[in-house]
Coordinates of C-alpha atoms and ligand atoms in Angstrom, one line a residue:
X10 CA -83.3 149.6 80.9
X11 CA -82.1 146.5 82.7
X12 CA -79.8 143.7 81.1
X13 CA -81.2 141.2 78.8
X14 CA -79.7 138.0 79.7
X15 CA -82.0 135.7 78.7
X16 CA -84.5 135.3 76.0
X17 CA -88.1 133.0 76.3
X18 CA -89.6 131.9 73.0
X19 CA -93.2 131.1 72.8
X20 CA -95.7 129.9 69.8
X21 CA -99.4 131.1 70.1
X22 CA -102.3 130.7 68.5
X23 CA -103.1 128.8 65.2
X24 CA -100.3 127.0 64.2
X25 CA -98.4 127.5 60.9
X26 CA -96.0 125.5 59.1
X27 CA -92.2 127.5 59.6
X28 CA -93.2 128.0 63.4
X29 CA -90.7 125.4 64.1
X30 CA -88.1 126.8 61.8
X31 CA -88.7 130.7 63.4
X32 CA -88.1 129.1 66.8
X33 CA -84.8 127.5 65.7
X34 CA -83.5 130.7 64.2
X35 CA -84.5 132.6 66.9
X36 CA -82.5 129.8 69.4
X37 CA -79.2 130.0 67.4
X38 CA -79.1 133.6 66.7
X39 CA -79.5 134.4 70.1
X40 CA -77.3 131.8 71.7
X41 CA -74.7 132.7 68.8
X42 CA -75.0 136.3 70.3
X43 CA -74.5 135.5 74.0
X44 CA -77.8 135.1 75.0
X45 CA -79.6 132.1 76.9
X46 CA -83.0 130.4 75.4
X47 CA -86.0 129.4 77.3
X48 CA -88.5 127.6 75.5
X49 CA -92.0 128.1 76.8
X50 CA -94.7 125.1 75.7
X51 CA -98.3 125.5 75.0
X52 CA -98.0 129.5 74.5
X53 CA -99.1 132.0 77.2
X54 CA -100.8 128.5 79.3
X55 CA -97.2 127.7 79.3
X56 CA -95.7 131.3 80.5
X57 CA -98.5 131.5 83.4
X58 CA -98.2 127.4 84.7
X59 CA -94.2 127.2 84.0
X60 CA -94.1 125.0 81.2
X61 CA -90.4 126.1 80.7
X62 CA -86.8 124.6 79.5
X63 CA -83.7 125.9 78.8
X64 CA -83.1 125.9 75.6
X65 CA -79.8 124.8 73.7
X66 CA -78.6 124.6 69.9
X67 CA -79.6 120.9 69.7
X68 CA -83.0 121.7 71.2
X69 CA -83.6 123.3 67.8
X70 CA -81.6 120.4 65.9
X71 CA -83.6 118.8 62.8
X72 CA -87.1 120.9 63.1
X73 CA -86.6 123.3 59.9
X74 CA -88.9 121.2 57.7
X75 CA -91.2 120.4 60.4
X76 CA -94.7 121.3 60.3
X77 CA -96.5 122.4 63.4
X78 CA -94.4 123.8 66.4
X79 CA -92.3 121.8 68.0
X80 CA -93.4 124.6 71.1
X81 CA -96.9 123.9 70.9
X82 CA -99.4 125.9 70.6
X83 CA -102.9 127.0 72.5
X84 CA -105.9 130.2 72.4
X85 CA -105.4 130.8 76.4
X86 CA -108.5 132.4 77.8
X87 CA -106.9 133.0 80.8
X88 CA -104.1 134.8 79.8
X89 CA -106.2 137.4 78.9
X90 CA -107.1 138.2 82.6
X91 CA -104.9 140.7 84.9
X92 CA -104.9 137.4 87.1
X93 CA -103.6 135.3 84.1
X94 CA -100.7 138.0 83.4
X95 CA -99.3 138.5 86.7
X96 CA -99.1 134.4 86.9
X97 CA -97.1 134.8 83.5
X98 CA -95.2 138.1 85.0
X99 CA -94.6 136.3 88.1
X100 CA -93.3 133.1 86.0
X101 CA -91.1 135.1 83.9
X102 CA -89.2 136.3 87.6
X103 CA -88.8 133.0 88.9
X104 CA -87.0 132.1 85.8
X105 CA -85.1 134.8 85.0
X106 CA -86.4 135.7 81.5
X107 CA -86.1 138.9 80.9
X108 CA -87.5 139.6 77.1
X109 CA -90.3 137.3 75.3
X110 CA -90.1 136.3 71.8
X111 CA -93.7 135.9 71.0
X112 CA -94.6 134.1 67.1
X113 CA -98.0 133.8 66.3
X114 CA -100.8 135.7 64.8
X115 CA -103.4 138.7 65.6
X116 CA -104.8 137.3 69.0
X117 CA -101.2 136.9 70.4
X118 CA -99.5 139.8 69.1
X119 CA -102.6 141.4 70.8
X120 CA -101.5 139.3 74.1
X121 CA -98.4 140.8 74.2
X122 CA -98.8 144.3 73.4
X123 CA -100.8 144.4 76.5
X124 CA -98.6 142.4 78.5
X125 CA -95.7 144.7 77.5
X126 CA -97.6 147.4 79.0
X127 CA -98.9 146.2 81.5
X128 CA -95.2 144.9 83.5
X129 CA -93.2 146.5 80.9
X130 CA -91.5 142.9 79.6
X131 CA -89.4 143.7 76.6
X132 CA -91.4 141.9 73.5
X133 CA -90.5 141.0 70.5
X134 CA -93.2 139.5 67.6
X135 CA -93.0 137.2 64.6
X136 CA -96.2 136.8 62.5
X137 CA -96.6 133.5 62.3
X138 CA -100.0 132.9 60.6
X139 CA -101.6 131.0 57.6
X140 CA -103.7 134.0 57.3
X141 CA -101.2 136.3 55.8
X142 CA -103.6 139.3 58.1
X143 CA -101.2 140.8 59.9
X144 CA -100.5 144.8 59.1
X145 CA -97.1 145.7 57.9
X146 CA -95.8 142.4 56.7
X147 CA -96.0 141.4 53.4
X148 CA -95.8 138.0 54.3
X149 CA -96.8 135.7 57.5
X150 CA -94.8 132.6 58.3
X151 CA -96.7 129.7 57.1
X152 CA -98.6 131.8 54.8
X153 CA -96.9 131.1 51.5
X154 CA -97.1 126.6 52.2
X155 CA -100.7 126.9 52.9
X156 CA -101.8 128.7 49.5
X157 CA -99.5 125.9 47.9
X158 CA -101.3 123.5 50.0
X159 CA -104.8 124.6 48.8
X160 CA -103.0 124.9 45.4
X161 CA -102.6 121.4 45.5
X162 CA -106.0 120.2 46.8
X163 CA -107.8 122.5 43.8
X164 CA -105.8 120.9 41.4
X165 CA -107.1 117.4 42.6
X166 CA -110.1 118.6 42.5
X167 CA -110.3 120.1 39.4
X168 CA -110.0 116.2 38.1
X169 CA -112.7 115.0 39.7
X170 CA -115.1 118.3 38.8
X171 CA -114.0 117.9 35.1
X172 CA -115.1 114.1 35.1
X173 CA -118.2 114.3 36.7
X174 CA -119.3 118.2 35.4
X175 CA -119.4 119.7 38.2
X176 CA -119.6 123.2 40.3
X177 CA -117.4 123.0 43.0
X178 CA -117.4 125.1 45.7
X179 CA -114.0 124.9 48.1
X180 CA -113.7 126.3 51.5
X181 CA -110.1 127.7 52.5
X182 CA -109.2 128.9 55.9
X183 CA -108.7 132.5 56.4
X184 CA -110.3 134.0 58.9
X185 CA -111.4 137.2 58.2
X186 CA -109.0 137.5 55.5
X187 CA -109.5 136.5 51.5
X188 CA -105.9 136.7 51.3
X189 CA -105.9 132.5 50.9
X190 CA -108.9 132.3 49.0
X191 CA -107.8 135.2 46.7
X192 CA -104.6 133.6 45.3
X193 CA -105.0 130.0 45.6
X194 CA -108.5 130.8 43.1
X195 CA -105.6 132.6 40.8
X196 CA -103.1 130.3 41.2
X197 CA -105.2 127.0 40.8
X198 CA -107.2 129.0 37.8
X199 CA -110.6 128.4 39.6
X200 CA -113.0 130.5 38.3
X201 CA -113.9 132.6 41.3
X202 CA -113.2 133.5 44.5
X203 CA -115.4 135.0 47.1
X204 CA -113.8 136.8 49.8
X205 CA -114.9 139.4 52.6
X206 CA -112.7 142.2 51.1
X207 CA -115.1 142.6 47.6
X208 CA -118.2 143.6 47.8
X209 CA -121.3 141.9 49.5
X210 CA -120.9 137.6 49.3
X211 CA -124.4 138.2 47.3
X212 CA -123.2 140.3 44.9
X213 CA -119.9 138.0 44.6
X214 CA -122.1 134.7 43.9
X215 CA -124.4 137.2 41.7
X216 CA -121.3 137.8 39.6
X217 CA -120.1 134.3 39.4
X218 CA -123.5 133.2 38.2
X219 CA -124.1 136.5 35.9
X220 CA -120.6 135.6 33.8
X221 CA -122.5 132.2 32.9
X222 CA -121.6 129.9 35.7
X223 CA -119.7 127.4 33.3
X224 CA -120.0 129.0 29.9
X225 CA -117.9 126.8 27.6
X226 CA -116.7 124.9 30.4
X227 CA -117.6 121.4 31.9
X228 CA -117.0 122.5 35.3
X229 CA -116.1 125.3 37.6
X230 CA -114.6 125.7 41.0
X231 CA -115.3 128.7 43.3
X232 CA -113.1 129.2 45.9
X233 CA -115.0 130.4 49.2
X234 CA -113.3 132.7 52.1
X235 CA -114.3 130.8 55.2
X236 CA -117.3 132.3 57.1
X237 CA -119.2 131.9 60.0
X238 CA -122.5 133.3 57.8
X239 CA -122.1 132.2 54.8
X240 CA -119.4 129.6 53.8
X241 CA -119.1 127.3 51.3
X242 CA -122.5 125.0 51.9
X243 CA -124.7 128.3 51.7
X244 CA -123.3 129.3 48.3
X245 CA -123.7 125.6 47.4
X246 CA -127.5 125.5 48.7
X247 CA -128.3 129.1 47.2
X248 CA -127.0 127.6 43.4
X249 CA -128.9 124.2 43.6
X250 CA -131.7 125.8 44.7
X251 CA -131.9 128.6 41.9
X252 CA -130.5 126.1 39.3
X253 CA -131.3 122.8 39.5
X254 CA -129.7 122.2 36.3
X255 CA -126.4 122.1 37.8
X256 CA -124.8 119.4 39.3
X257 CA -123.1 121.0 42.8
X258 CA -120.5 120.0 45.5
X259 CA -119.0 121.4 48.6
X260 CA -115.3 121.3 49.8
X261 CA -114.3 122.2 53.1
X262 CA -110.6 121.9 53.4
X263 CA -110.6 122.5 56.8
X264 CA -107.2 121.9 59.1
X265 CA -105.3 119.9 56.5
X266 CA -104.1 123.6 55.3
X267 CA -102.3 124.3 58.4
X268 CA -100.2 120.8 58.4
X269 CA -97.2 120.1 56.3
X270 CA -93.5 120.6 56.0
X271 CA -92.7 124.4 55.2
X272 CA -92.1 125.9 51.6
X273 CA -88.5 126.9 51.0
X274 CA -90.1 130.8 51.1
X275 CA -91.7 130.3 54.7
X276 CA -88.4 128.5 56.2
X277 CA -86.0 131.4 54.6
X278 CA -88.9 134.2 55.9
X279 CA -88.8 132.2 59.1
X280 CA -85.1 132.5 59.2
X281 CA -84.8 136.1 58.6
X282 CA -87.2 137.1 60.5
X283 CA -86.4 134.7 63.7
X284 CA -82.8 136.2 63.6
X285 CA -84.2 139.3 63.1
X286 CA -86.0 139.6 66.3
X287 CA -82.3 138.5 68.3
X288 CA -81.1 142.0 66.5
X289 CA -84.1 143.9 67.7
X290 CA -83.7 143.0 71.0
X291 CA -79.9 143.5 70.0
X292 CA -80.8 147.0 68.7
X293 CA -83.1 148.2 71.8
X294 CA -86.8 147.4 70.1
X295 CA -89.3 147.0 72.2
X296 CA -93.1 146.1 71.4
X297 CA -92.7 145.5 67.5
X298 CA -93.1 142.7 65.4
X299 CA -90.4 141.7 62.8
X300 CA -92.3 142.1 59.5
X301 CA -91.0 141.6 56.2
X302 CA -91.4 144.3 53.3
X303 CA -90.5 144.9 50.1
X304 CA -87.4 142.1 51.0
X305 CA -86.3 143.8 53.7
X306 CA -86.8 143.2 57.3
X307 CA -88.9 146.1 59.0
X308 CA -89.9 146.8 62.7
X309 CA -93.7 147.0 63.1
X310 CA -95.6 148.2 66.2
X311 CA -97.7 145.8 68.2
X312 CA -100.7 148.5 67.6
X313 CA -100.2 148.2 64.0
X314 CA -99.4 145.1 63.4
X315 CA -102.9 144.1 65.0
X316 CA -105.1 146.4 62.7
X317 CA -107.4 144.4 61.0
X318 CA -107.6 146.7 57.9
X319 CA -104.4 144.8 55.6
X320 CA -105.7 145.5 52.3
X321 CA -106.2 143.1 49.8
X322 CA -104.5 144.0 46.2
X323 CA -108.3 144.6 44.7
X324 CA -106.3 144.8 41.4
X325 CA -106.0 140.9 41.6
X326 CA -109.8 140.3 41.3
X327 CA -110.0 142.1 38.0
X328 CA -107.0 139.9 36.9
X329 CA -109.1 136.5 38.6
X330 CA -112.3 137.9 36.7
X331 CA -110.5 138.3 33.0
X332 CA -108.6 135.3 33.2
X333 CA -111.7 132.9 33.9
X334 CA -113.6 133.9 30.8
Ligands
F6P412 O1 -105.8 131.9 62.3 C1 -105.5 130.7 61.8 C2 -106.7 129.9 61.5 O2 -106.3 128.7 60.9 C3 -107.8 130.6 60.7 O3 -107.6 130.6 59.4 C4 -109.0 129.8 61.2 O4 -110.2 130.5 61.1 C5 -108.7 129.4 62.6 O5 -107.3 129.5 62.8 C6 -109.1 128.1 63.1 O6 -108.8 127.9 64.4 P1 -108.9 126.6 65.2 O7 -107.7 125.7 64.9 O8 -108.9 127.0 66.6 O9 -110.2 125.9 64.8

């Protein structure tokens, strides 16, 4: 295996809030350790068109309650090509990077798993996601200040829905996930959540209505796992429709929930796991992603960390379900 000398560092995909405070832990634990830092911009459309600079510790100076990524961030087509990897192969040659740091979410884990094997390019992930669906990892970075985000919003507007006697339905990112929409409907006491985990989205909005809708209660707020099919507006349309006695509203919180300055959680997981991925390299990983579980710092592989089967605690919907009588 030859010498690492010099480490690039690249953020991909959605951003998350803690990106910026991964790629600063990542920097000073590897410069600390007697490495050099390249910072790649605009993720793999930065590795294949040589979007690169040399990194140093003030590079990384004052970005640990930034929101965003100070790297930005892109969903390169391209890179997905043979053509688009040997341009990013032929990039890391010219300069001189000889293992990838790689933080960013399903789709870019996925990137370089088959990069790795494809040139055999040492990689090293971090998930950094608001999505919390990454295999292996309690937590994503960024995860944790999104549901308090969404917290937030719900309890605005819970206000508004209590004045006016309303059914609210809210729309939280998530992908294909219900992670988001699962604990921000406990934590902001909404009275249900629909996510793709439980069973059909009929049978969810069948449930909701079957408990009463609002029972004692002026108002009510569903949280809704985005969806292509059926997101918030067709749960809102199917209601109004079927009880016109109720006075509805839609939500959509769209990319507000990605913005923001970190959470003390997300910039001390960001932290670990950032100076985690110098020790792996350190340690002769290859192909993993730093993960965090149980509060200690695991090594995941690429082709697990990618499965899109993370399970939902189903316990929590019972809990959701009993505590919005
Ligand atoms: O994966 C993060 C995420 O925010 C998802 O929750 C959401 O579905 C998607 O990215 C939105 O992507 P874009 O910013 O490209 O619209």
């Amino acid at each position: 295996m030859s010498k690492i000398n010099c480490i690039g560092i690249l953020t991909s995909g959605g951003d998350s809030p803690g990106m910026n405070a991964a790629i600063r832990a990542i920097t000073r634990t590897a410069i600390s350790k007697g490495f050099s830092v390249k910072g790649i911009y605009r993720g793999y459309e930065g590795l294949m068109h040589d979007d690169i600079e040399e990194f140093t510790t003030e590079s990384v100076s004052n970005i640990i309650a930034r929101g965003g990524t100070i790297l930005k961030s892109a969903r390169s087509k391209d890179f997905m090509t043979p053509e688009g990897k040997q341009l990013a192969y032929e990039t890391l040659k010219k300069e001189g990077i000889d293992a990838l740091v790689i933080i960013g979410g399903n789709g870019s884990l996925t990137g370089a798993r088959d990069f790795a094997q494809m040139f055999d390019v040492p990689c090293i992930g971090l998930p950094g996601t608001i999505d919390n669906d990454l295999y292996g990892t309690d937590l994503t970075i960024g995860y944790d200040t999104t549901l308090n985000t969404i917290v937030d919003c719900v309890d605005k507007i819970r206000d508004t829905a209590n004045s006016h006697e309303r059914i609210f339905f809210v729309e939280v990112m998530g992908r294909d996930a219900g992670f988001l929409a699962q604990n921000s409907a406990i934590a902001s006491g909404a009275e249900a959540a629909i996510i793709p985990e439980d069973s059909t989205d009929a049978d969810q909005l069948e449930h909701f209505i079957g408990r009463g809708i609002r029972k004692s209660k002026n108002s009510s707020i569903v949280i809704v796992s985005e969806s292509p099919k059926c997101g918030a507006m067709f749960y809102a349309d199917r209601v109004k429709k079927e009880y016109p006695q109720y006075d509805v509203r839609v939500s959509i919180l769209g990319h507000l929930q990605r913005g923001g300055s970190p959470s003390a959680r997300d910039r001390i997981l960001a932290s670990r796991l950032g100076a985690g991925a110098i020790d792996a390299i350190l340690d002769g990983q290859r192909n993993v992603m730093i993960g965090i579980r149980n509060d200690e710092v695991v090594y995941v592989p690429f082709t697990d960390a990618i499965r899109s089967d993370k399970e939902i605690n189903k316990g929590l919907i019972r809990v959701l379900d009993e505590l919005s009588i």
